[in-house]
Coordinates of N, CA, C and O in Angstrom, one line a residue:
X1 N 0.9 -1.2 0.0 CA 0.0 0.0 0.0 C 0.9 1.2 0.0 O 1.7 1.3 0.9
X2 N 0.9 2.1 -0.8 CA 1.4 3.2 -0.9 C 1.0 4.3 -0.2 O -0.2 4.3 0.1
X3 N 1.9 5.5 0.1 CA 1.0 6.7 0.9 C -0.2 6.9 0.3 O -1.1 7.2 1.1
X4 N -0.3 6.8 -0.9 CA -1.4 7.4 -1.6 C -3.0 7.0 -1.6 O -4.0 7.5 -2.2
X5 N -2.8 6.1 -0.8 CA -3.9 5.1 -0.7 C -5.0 5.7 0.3 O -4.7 6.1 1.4
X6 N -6.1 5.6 -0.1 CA -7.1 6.1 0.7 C -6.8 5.1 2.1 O -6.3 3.9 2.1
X7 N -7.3 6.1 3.5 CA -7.1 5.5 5.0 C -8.6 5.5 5.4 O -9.4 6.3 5.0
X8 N -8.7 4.4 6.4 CA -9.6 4.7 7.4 C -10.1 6.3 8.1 O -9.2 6.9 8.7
X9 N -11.1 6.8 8.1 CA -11.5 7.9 8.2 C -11.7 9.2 7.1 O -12.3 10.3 7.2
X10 N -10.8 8.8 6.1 CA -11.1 9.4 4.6 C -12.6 9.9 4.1 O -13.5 9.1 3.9
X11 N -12.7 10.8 4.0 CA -13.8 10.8 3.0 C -13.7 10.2 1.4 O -13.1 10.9 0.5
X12 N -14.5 8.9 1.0 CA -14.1 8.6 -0.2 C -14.5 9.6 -1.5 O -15.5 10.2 -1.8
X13 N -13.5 9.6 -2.2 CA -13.6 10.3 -3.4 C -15.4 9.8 -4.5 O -15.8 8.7 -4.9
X14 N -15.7 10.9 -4.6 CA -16.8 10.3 -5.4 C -17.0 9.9 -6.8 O -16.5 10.7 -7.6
X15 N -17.4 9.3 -7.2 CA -17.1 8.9 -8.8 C -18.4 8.3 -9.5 O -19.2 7.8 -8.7
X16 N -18.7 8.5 -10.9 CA -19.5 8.0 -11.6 C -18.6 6.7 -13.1 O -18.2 6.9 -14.2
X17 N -18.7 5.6 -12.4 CA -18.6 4.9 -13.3 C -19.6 3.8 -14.3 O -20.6 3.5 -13.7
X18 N -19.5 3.2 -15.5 CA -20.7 2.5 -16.3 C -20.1 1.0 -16.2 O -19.1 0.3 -16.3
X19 N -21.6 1.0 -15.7 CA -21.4 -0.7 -15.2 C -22.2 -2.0 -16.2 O -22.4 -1.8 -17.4
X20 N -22.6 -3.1 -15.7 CA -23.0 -4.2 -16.4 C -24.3 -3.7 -16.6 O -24.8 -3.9 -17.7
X21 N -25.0 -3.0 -15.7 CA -26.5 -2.5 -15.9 C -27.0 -1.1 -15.7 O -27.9 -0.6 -15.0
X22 N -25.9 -0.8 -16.6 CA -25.5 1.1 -16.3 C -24.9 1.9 -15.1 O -24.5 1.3 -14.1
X23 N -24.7 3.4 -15.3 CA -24.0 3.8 -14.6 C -24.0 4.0 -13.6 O -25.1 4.5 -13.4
X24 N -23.2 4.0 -12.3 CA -23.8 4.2 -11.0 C -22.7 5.2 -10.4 O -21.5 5.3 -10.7
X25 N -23.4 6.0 -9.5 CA -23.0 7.1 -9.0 C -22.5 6.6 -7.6 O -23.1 5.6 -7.1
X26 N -21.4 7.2 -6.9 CA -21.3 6.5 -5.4 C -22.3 7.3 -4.8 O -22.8 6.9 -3.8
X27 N -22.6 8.6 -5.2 CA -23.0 9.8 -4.3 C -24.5 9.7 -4.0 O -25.1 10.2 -3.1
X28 N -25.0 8.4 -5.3 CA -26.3 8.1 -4.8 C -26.7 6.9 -3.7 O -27.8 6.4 -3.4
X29 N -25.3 6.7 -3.0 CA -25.5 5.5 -1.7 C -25.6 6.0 -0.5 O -26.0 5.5 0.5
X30 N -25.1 7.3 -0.7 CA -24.9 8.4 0.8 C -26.2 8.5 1.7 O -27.1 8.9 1.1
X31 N -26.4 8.2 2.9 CA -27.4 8.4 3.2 C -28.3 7.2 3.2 O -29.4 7.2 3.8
X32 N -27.9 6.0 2.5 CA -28.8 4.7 2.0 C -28.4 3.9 2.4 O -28.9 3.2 3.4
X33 N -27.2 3.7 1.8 CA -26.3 2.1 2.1 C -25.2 2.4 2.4 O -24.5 3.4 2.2
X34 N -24.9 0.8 3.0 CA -22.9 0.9 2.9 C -22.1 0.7 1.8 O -21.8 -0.5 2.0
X35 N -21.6 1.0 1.0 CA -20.6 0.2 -0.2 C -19.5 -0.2 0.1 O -18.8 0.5 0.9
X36 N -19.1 -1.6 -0.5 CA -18.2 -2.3 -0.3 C -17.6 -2.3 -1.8 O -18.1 -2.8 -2.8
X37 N -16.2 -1.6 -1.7 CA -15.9 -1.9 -3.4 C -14.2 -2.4 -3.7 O -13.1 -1.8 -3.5
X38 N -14.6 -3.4 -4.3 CA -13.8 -4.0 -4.4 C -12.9 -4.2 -6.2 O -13.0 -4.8 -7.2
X39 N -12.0 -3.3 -5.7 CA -10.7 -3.4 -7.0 C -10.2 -4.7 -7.2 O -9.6 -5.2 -6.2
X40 N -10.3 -5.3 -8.2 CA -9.6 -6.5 -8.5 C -8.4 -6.0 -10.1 O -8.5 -4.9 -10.7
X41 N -7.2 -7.1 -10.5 CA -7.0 -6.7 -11.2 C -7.3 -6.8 -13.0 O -7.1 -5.8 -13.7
X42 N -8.0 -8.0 -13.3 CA -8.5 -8.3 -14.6 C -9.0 -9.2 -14.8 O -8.5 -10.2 -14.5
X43 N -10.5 -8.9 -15.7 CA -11.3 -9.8 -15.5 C -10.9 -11.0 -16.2 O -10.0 -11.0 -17.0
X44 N -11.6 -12.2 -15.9 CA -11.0 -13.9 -16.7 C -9.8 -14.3 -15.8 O -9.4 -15.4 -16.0
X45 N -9.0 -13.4 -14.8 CA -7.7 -13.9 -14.3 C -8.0 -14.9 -13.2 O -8.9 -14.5 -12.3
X46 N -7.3 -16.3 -13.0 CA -7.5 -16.9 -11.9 C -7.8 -16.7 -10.5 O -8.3 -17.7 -10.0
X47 N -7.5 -15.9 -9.7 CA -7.4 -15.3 -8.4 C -8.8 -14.6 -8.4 O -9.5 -14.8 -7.4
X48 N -9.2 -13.9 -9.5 CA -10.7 -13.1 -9.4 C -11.6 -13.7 -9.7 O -12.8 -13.5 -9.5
X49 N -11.1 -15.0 -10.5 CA -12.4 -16.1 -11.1 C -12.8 -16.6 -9.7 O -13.9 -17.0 -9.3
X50 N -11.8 -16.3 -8.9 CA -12.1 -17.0 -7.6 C -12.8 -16.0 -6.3 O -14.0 -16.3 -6.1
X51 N -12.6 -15.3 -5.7 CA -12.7 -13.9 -5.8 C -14.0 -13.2 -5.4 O -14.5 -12.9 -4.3
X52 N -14.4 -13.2 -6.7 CA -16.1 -12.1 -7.2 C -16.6 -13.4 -6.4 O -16.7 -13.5 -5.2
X53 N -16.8 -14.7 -7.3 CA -17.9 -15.6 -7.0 C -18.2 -15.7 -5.6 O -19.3 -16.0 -5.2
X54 N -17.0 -15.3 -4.7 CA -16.8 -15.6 -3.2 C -17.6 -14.8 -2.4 O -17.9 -15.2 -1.3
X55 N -18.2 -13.4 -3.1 CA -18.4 -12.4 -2.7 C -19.9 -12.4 -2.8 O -20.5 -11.8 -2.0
X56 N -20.4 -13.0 -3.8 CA -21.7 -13.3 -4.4 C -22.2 -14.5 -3.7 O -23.4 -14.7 -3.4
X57 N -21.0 -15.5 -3.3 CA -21.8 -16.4 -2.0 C -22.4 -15.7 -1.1 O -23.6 -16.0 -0.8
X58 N -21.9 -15.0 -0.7 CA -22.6 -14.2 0.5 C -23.3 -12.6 0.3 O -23.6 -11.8 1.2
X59 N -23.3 -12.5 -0.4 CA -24.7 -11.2 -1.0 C -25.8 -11.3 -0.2 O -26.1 -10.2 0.3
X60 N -26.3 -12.3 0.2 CA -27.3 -12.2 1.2 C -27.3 -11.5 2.7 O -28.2 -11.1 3.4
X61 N -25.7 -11.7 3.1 CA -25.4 -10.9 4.2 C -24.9 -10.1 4.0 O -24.6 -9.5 5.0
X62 N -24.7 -9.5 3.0 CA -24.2 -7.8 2.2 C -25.4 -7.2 2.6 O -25.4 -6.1 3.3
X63 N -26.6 -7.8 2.3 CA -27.9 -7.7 2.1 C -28.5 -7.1 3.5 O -29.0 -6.0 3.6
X64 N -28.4 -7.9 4.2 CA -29.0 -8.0 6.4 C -28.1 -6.4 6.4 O -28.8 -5.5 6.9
X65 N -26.8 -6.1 6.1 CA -26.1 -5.5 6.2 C -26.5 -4.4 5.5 O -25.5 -3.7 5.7
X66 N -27.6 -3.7 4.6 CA -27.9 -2.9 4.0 C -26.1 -2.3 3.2 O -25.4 -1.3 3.3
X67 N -26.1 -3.4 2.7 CA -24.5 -3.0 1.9 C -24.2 -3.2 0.5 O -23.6 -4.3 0.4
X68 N -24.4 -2.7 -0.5 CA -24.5 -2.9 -1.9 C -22.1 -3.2 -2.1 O -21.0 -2.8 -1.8
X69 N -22.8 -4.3 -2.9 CA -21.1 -4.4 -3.4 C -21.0 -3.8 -5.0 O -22.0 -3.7 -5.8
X70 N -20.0 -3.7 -5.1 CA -19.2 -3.1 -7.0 C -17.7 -4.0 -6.9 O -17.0 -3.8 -6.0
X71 N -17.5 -4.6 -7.4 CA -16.2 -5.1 -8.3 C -15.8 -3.6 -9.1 O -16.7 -2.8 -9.5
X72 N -14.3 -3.4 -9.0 CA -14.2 -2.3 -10.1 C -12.6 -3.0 -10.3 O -11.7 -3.4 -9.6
X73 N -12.9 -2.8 -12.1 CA -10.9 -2.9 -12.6 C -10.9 -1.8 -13.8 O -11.8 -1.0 -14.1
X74 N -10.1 -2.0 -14.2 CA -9.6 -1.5 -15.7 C -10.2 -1.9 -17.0 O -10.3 -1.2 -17.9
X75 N -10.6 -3.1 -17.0 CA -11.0 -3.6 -18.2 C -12.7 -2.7 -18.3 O -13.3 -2.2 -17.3
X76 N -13.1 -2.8 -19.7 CA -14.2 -2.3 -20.5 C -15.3 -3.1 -19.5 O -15.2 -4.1 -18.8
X77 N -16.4 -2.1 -20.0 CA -17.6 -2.6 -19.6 C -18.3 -4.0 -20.6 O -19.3 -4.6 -20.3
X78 N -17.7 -4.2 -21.6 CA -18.2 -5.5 -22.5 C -17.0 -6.6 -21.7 O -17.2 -7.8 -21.5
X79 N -16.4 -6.0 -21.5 CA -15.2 -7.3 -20.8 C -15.9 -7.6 -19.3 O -15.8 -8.8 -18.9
X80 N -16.3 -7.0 -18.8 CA -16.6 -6.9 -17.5 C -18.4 -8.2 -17.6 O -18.9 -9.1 -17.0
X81 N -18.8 -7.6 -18.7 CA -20.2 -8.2 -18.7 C -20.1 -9.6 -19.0 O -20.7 -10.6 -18.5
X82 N -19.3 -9.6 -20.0 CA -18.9 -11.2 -20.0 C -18.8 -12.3 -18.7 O -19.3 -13.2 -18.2
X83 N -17.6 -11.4 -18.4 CA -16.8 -12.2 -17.4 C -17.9 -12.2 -16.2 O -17.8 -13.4 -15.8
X84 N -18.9 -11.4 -15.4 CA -20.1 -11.3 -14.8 C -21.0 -12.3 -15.6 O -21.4 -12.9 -14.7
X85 N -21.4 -12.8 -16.5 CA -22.1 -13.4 -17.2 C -21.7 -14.6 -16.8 O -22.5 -15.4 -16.2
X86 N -20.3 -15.0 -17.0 CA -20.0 -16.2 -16.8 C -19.8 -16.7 -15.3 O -20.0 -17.9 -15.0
X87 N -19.5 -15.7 -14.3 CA -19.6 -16.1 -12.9 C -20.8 -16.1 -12.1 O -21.0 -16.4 -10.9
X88 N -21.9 -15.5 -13.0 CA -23.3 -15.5 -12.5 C -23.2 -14.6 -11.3 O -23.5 -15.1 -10.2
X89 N -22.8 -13.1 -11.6 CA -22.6 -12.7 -10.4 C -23.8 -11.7 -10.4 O -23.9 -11.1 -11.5
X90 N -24.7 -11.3 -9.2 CA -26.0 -10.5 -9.2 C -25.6 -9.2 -8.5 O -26.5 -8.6 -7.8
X91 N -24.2 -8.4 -8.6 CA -23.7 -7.0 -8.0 C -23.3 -7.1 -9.4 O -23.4 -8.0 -10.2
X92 N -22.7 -5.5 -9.8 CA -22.4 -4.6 -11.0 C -20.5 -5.1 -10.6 O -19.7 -5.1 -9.6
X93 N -20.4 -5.5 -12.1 CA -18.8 -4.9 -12.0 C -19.0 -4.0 -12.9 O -19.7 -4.1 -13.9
X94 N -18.2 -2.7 -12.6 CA -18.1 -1.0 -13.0 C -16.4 -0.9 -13.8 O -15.3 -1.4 -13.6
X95 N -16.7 -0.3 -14.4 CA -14.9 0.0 -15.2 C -14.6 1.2 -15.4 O -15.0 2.2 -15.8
X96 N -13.6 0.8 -14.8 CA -12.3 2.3 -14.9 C -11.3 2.5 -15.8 O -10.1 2.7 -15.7
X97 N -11.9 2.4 -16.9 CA -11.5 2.2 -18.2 C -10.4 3.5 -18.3 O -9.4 3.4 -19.0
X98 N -10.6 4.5 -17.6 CA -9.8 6.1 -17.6 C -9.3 5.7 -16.4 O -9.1 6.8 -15.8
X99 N -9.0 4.8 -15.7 CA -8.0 4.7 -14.6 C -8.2 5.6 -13.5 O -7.3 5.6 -12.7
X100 N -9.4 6.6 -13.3 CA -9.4 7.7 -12.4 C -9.9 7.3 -11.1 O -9.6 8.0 -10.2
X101 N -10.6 6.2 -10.9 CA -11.1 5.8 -9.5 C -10.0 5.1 -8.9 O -9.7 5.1 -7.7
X102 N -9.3 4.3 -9.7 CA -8.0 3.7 -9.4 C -7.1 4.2 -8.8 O -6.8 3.8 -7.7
X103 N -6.6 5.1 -9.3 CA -5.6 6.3 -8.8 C -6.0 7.3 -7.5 O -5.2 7.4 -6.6
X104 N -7.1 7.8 -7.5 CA -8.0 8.2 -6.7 C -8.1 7.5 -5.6 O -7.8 8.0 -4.5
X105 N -8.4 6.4 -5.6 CA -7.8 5.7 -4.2 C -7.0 5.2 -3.7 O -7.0 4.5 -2.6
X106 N -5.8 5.5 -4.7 CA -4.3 5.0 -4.5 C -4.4 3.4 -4.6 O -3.8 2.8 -3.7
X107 N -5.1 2.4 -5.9 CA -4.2 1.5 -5.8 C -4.4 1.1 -7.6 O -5.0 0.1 -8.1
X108 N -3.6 2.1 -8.2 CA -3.6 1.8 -9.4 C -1.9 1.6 -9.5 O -1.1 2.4 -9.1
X109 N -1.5 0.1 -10.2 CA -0.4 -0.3 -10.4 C 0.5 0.6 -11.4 O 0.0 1.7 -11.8
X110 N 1.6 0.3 -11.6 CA 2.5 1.2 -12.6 C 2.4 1.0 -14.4 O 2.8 1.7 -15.4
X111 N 1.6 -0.7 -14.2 CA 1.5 -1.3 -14.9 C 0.2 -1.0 -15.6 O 0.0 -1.3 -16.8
X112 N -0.8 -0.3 -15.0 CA -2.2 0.1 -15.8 C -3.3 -0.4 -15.4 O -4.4 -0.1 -15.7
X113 N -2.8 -1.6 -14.3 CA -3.9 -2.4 -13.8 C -4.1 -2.2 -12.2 O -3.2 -1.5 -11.7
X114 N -4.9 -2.7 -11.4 CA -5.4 -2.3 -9.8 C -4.5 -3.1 -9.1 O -4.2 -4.1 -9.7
X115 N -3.8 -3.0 -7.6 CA -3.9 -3.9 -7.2 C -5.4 -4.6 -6.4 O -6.4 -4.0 -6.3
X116 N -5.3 -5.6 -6.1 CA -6.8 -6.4 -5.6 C -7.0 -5.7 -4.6 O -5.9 -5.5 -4.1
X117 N -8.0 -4.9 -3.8 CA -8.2 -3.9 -2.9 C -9.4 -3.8 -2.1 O -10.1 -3.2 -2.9
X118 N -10.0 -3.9 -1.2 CA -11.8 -3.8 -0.7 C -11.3 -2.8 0.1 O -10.3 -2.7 0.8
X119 N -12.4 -2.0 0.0 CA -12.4 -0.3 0.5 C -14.1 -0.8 1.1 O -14.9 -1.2 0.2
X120 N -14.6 -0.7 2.3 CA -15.7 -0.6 2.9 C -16.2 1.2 2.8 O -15.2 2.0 3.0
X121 N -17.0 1.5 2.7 CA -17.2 3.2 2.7 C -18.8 2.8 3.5 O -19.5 1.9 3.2
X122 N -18.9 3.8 4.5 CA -20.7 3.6 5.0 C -21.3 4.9 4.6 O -20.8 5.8 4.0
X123 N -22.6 4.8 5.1 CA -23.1 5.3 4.7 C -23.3 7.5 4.1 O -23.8 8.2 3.2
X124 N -22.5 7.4 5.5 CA -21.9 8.7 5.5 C -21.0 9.3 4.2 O -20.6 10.3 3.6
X125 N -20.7 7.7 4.0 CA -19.0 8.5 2.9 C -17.8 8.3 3.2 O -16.8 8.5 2.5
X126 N -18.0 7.9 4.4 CA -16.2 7.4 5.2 C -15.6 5.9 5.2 O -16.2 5.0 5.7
X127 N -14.7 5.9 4.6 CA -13.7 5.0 4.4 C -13.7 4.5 6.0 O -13.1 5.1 6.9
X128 N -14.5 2.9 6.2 CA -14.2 2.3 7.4 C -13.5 1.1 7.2 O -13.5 0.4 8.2
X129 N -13.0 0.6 6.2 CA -12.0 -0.5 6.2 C -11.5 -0.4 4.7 O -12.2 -0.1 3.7
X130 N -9.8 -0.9 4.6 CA -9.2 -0.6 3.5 C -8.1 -1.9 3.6 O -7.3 -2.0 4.5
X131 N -8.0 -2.6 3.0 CA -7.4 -3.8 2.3 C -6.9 -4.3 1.1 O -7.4 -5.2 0.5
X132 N -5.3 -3.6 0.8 CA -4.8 -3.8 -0.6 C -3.8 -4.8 -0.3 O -3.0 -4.6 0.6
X133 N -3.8 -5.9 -0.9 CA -3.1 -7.2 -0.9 C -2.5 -7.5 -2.7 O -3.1 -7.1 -3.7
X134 N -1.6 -8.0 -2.7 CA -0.7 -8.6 -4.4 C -1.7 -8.8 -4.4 O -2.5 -9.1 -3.5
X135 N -1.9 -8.6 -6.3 CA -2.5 -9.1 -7.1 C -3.0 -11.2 -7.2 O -3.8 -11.7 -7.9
X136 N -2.5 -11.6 -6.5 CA -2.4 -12.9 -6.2 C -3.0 -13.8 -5.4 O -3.1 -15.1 -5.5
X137 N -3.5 -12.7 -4.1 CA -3.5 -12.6 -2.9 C -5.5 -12.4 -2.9 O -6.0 -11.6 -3.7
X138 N -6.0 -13.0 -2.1 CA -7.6 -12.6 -1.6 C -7.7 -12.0 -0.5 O -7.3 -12.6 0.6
X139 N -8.4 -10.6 -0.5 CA -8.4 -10.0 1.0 C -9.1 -10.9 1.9 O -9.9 -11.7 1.4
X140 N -8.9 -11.0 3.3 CA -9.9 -12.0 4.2 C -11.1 -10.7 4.7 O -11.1 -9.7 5.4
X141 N -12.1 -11.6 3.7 CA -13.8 -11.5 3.6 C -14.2 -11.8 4.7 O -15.3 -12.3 4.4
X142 N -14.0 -11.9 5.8 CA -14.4 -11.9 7.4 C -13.9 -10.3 7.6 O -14.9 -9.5 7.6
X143 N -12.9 -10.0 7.6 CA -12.9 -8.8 8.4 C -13.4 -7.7 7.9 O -13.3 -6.6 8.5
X144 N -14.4 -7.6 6.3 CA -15.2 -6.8 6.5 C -16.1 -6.7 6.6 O -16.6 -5.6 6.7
X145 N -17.0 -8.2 6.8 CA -18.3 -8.5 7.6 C -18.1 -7.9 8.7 O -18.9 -7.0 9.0
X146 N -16.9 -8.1 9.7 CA -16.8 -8.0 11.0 C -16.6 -6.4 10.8 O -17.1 -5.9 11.8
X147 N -16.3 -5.6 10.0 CA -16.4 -4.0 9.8 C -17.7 -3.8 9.5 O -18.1 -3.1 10.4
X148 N -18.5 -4.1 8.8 CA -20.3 -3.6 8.2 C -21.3 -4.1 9.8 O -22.4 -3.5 10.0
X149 N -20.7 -5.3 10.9 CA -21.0 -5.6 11.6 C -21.3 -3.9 12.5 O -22.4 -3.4 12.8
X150 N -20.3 -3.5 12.6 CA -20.1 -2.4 13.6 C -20.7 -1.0 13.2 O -20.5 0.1 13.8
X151 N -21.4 -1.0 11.9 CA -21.9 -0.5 11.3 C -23.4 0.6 11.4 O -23.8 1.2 10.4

């Protein structure tokens, strides 16, 4: 994780990106839900095949949790739809095709691509849990249950 990386107590930057079933604004969660969003590095890659689906197991407790999830990487919104098509996943992956949400929250690689990252944001807008691990690597999906918990 670099300095640049959004911290716990941040206000998250806000962004409009286009997703599998259009565009979504973060600014329209404020006040509603918690967002949980999760940077991965590219869609079809082994580690995310594994990953998203992990995350879509448990949607139902995203759900108890009044917590909408986003997958976000670099690849196109036709790449994104695919690759969502084939993992049967029922949350938006969003693309950062212009690299600006990436950067913006400090974990856009040198290389052009994310590292793998879950940023919890509640409702307010504040960054309450932040987890960038190698591209190789799966954040442990307990400790932001246990963050939306406290919610």
């Amino acid at each position: 994780m670099d300095s640049t990386t959004l911290k716990v107590g941040d206000k998250a930057p806000d962004w409009t990106l286009s997703g599998t079933d259009g565009d979504v604004h973060l600014a329209d969660f404020q006040g509603q839900k918690n967002v949980v969003l999760l940077f991965y590095p590219l869609d079809f890659s082994p580690v995310c095949s594994l990953q998203l689906p992990s995350y879509q197991a448990r949607k139902p407790e995203f759900d108890q949790r009044d917590t909408e999830i986003f997958g976000i990487s670099t690849d196109s919104k036709w790449s994104h739809k695919a690759f969502s098509d084939q993992l049967g996943l029922e949350y938006q992956l969003l693309s950062d095709y212009q690299r600006q949400v990436s950067e913006a929250y400090g974990v856009l690689r040198p290389e052009g691509f994310t590292n793998r990252a879950v940023f919890v944001i509640d409702k307010a807008g504040i960054v309450r849990h932040v987890s960038v691990t190698n591209p190789g690597q799966q954040p442990d999906q307990n400790e932001v249950m246990n963050v939306l918990e406290t919610l």
